CSV table of C-alpha atoms in Angstrom, one decimal:
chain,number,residue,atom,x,y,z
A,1,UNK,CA,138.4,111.9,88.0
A,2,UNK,CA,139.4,108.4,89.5
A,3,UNK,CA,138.0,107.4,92.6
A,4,UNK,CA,139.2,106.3,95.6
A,5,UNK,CA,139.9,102.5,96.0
A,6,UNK,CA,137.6,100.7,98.0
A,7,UNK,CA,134.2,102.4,97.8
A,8,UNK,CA,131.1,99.9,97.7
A,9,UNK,CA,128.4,100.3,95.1
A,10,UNK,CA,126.4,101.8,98.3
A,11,UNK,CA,128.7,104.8,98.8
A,12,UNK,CA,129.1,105.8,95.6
A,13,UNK,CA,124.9,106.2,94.9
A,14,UNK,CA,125.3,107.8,98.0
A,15,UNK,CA,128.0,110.7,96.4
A,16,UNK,CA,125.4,111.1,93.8
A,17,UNK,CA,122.9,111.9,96.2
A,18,UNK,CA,124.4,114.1,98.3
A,19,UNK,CA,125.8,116.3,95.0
A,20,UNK,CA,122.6,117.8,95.2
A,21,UNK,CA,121.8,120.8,97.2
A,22,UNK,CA,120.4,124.5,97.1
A,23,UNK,CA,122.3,125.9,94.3
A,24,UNK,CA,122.3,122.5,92.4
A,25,UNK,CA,119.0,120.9,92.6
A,26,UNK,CA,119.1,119.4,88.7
A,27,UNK,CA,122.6,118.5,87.3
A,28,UNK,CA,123.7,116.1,84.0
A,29,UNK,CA,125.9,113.7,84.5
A,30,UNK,CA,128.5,114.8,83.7
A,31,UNK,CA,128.0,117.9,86.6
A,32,UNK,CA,127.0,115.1,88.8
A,33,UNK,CA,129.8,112.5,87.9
A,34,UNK,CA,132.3,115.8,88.9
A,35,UNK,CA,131.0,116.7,91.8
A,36,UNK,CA,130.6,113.0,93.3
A,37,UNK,CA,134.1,112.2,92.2
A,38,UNK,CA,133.2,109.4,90.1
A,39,UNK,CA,133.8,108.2,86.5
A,40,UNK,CA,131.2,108.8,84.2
A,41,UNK,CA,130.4,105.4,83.2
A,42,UNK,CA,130.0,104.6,86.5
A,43,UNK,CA,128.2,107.4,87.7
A,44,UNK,CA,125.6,106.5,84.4
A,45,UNK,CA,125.2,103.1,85.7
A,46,UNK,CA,124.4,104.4,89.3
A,47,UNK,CA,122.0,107.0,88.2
A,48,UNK,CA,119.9,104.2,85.9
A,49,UNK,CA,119.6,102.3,89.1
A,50,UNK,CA,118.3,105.7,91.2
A,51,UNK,CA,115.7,106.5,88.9
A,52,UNK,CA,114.6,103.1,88.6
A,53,UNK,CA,114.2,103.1,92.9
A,54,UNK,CA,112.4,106.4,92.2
A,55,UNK,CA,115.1,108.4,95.1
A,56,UNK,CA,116.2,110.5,91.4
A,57,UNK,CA,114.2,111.4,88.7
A,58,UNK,CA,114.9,112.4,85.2
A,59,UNK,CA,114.0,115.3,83.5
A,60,UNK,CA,112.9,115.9,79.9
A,61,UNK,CA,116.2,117.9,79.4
A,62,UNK,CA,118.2,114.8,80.3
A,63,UNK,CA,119.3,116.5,83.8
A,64,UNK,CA,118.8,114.6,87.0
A,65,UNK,CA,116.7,115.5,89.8
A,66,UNK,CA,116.0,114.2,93.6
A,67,UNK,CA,112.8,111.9,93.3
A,68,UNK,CA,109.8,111.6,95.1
A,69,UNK,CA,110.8,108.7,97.2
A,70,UNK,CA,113.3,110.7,98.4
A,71,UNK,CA,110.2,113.0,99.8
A,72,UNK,CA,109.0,110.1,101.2
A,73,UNK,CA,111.1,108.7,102.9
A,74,UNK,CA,111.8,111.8,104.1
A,75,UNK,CA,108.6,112.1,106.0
A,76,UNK,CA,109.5,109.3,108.1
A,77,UNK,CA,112.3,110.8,109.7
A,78,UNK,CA,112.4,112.0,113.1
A,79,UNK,CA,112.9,115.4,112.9
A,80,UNK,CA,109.5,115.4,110.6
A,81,UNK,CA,107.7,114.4,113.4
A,82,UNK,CA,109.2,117.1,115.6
A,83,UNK,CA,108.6,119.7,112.9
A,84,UNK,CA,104.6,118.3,113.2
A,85,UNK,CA,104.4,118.8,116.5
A,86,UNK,CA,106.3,121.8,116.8
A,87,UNK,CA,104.7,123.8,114.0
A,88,UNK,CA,101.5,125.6,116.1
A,89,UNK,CA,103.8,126.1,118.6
A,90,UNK,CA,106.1,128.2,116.0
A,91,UNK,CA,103.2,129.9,114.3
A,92,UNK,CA,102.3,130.9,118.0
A,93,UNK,CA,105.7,131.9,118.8
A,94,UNK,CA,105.7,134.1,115.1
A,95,UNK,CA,102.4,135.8,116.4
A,96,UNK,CA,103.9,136.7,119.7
A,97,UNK,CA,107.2,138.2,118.4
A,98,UNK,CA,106.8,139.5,115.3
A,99,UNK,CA,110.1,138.0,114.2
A,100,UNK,CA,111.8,134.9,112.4
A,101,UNK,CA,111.7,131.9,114.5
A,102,UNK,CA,113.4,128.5,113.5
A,103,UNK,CA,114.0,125.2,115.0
A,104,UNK,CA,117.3,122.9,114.5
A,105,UNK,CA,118.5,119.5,115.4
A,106,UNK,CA,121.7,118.3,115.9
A,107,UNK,CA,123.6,116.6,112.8
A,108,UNK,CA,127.0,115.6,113.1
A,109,UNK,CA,128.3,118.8,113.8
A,110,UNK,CA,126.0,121.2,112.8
A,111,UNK,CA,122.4,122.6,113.6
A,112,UNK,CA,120.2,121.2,111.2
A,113,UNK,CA,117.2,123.8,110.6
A,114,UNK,CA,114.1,121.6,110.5
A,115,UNK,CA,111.5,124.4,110.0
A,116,UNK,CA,111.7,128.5,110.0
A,117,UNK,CA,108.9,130.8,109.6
A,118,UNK,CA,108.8,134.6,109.2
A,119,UNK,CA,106.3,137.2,108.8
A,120,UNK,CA,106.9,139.5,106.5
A,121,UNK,CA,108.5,142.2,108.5
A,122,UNK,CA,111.3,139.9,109.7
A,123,UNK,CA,114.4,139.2,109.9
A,124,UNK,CA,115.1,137.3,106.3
A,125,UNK,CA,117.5,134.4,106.3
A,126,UNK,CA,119.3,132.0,104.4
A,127,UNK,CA,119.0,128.8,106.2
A,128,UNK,CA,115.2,127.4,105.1
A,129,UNK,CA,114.4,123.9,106.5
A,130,UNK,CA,117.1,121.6,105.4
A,131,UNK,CA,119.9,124.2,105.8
A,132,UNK,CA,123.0,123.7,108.3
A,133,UNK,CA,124.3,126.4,111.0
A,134,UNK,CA,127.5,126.4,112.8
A,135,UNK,CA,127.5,125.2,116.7
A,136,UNK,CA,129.5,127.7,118.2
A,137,UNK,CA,128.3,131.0,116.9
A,138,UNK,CA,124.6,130.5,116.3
A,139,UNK,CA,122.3,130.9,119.4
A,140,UNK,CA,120.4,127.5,118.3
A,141,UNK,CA,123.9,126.3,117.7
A,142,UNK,CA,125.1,127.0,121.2
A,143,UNK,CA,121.7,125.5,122.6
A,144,UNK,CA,122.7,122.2,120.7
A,145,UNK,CA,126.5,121.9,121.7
A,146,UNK,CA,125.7,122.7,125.4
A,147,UNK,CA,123.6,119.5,125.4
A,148,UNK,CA,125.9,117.6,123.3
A,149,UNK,CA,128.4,114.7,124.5
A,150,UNK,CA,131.8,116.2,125.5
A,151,UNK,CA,133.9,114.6,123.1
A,152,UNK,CA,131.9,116.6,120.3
A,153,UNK,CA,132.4,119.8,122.1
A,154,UNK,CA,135.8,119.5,121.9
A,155,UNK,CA,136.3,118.7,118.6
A,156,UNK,CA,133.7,121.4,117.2
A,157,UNK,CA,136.0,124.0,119.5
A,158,UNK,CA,139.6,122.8,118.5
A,159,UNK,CA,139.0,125.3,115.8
A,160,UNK,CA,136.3,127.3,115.5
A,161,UNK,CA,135.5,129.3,111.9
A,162,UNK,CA,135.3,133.1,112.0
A,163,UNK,CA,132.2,134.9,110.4
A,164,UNK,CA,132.1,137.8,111.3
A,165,UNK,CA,134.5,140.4,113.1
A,166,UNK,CA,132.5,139.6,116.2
A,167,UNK,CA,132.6,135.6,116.3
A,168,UNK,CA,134.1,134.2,118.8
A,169,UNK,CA,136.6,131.9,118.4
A,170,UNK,CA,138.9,131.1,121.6
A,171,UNK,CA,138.0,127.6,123.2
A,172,UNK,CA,137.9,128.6,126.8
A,173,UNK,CA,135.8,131.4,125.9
A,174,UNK,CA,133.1,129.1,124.0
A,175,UNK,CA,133.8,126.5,126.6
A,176,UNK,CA,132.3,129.3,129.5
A,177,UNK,CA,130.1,130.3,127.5
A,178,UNK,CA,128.6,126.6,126.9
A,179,UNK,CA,128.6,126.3,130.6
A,180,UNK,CA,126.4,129.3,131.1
A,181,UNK,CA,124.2,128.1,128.6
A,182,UNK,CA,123.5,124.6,130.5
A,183,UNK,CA,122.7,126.4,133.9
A,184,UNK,CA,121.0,129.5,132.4
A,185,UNK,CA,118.9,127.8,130.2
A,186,UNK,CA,119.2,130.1,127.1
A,187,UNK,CA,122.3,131.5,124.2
A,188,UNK,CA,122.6,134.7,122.4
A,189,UNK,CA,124.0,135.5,119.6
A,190,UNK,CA,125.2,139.1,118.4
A,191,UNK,CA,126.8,139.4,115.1
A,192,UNK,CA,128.7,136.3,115.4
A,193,UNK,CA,127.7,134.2,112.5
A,194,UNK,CA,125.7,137.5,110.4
A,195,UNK,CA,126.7,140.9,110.6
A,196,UNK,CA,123.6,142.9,112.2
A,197,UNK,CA,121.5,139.9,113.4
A,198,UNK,CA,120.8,139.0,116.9
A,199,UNK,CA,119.4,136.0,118.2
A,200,UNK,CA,118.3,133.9,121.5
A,201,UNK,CA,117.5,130.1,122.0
A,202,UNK,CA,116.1,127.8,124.3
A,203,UNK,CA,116.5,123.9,124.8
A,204,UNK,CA,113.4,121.8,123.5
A,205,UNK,CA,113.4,118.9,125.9
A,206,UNK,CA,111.6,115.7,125.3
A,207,UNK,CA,111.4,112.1,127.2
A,208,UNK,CA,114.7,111.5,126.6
A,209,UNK,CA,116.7,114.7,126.9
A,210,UNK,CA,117.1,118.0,125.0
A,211,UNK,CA,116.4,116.9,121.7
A,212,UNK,CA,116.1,120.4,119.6
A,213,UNK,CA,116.7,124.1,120.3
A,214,UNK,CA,114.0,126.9,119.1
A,215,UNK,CA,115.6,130.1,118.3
A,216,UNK,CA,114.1,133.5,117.8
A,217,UNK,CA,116.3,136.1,115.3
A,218,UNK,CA,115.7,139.3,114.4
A,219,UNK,CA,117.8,142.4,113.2
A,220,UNK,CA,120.3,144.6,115.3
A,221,UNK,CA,118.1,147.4,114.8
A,222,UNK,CA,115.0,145.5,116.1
A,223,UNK,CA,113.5,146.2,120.0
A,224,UNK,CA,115.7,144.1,122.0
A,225,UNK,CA,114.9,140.6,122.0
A,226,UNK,CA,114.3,140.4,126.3
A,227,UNK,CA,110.6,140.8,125.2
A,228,UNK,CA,111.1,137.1,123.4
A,229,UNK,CA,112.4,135.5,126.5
A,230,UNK,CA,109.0,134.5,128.1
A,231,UNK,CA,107.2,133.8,124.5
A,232,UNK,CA,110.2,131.7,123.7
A,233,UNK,CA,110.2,129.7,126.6
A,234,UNK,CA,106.3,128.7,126.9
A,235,UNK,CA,106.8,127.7,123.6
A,236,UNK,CA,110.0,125.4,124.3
A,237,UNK,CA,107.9,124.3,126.5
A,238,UNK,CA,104.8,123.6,124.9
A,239,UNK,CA,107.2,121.6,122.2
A,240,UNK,CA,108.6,119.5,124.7
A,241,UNK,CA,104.9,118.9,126.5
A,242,UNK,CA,103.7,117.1,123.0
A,243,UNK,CA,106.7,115.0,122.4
A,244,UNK,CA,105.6,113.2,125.1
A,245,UNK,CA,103.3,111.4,122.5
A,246,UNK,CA,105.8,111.5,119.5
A,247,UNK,CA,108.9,108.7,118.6
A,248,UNK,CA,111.9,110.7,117.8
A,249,UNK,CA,113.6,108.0,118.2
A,250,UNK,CA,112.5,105.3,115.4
A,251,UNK,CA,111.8,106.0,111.4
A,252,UNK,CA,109.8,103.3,109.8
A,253,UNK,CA,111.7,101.4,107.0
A,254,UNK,CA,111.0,101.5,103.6
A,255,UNK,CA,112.5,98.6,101.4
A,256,UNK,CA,114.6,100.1,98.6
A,257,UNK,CA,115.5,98.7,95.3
A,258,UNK,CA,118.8,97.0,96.0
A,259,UNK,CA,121.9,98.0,93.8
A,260,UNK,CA,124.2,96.1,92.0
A,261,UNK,CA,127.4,95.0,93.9
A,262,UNK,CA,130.7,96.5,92.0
């Protein structure tokens, strides 16, 4: 497969990074060369130059895998310190409900789960920290696009996906129901991104704005979730309180080994 013309030595490592995910954490190169579009002799000189900078590693079998500078560097990032000063707060929240709880970013346009936690009773789920969730069906989701700048509202609602028989998908509809959410202070969610979950969310405000939303889920079959609402809310709250002594806002720079220009 030929690439497209144009694409610096930078955005190509990049591809070969971002190949990686759940259901592919260790791939050869010739899986990853496929999947990151490039050619194979080009994707072998890339890969040399990611182990050597220690963000890929290689394993005994020949496969490729992320490295531990990846891990890192990964710590430095801002939602890391939100997930450490969050995570009491979540365990509390855990305790309180008895049900799965998670907390998400935005990113681009999606949630980005930056930590969940469950007891053993609850609701199971398939987005662990690192994981994506849509904006407009997800109640952390909702949280997240009523806060977010107009201009991505409208483009996440010129065409909202369908998940589930019960996911709403007309634009006005989403666009009253992000208004609610701004004024009320909390989203729902029935059915509308998993058939027989339920969920509620609350803004995580910060110094400089709403800057996460902490959701509560649990099953259809479950007490209702009204019980959650004043649990939920001290613990927004308590999240917000000890940002007050957290940078979101700045990541501390790690030099990286440089690559070659192509």
């Amino acid at each position: 497969m030929r690439t497209a013309p144009g694409r610096s030595a930078t955005s190509r490592a990049l591809s070969l990074l971002d190949a990686f995910d759940a259901a592919h954490p260790a791939m050869t190169l010739s899986q990853l060369a496929r999947r990151a579009g490039l050619p194979v002799a080009t994707a072998h000189r890339l890969l040399g130059e990611l182990v050597a900078a220690r963000l890929l590693a290689r394993r005994r079998d020949g496969s490729y895998e992320i490295g531990a500078r990846v891990w890192q560097l990964g710590l430095l990032a801002p939602p890391t310190s939100l997930r450490e000063a969050a995570l009491p707060h979540l365990q509390d929240l855990v305790v309180a409900t008895g049900h799965t709880v998670h907390l998400a970013v935005l990113e681009d346009r999606r949630a980005l789960v930056v930590e969940r936690l469950a007891r053993s009773r609850s609701q199971p789920t398939r987005h662990s920290p690192g994981g994506h969730l849509p904006l407009h069906c997800t109640a952390v989701g909702k949280v997240l696009l009523a806060h977010a700048p107009p201009e991505l509202q409208v483009e996440v609602l010129r065409a909202p996906a369908r998940y589930t028989p019960w996911t709403v998908t007309d634009p006005e509809a989403l666009r009253r129901q992000l208004a609610t959410i701004a004024a009320s202070g909390s989203a729902r969610s029935t059915q509308e991104h998993r058939p027989g979950v339920w969920s509620v969310a609350m803004p995580v405000t910060g110094p400089a704005g709403v800057v996460a939303a902490l959701g509560v889920l649990a099953p259809l079959t479950a007490p209702r979730l009204a019980s959650a609402l004043s649990p939920l809310a001290a613990a927004a709250g308590a999240i917000g309180a000890s940002l007050a002594d957290v940078d979101l806002g700045e990541a501390s720079e790690a030099p990286l080994a440089p690559l070659p220009p192509e």
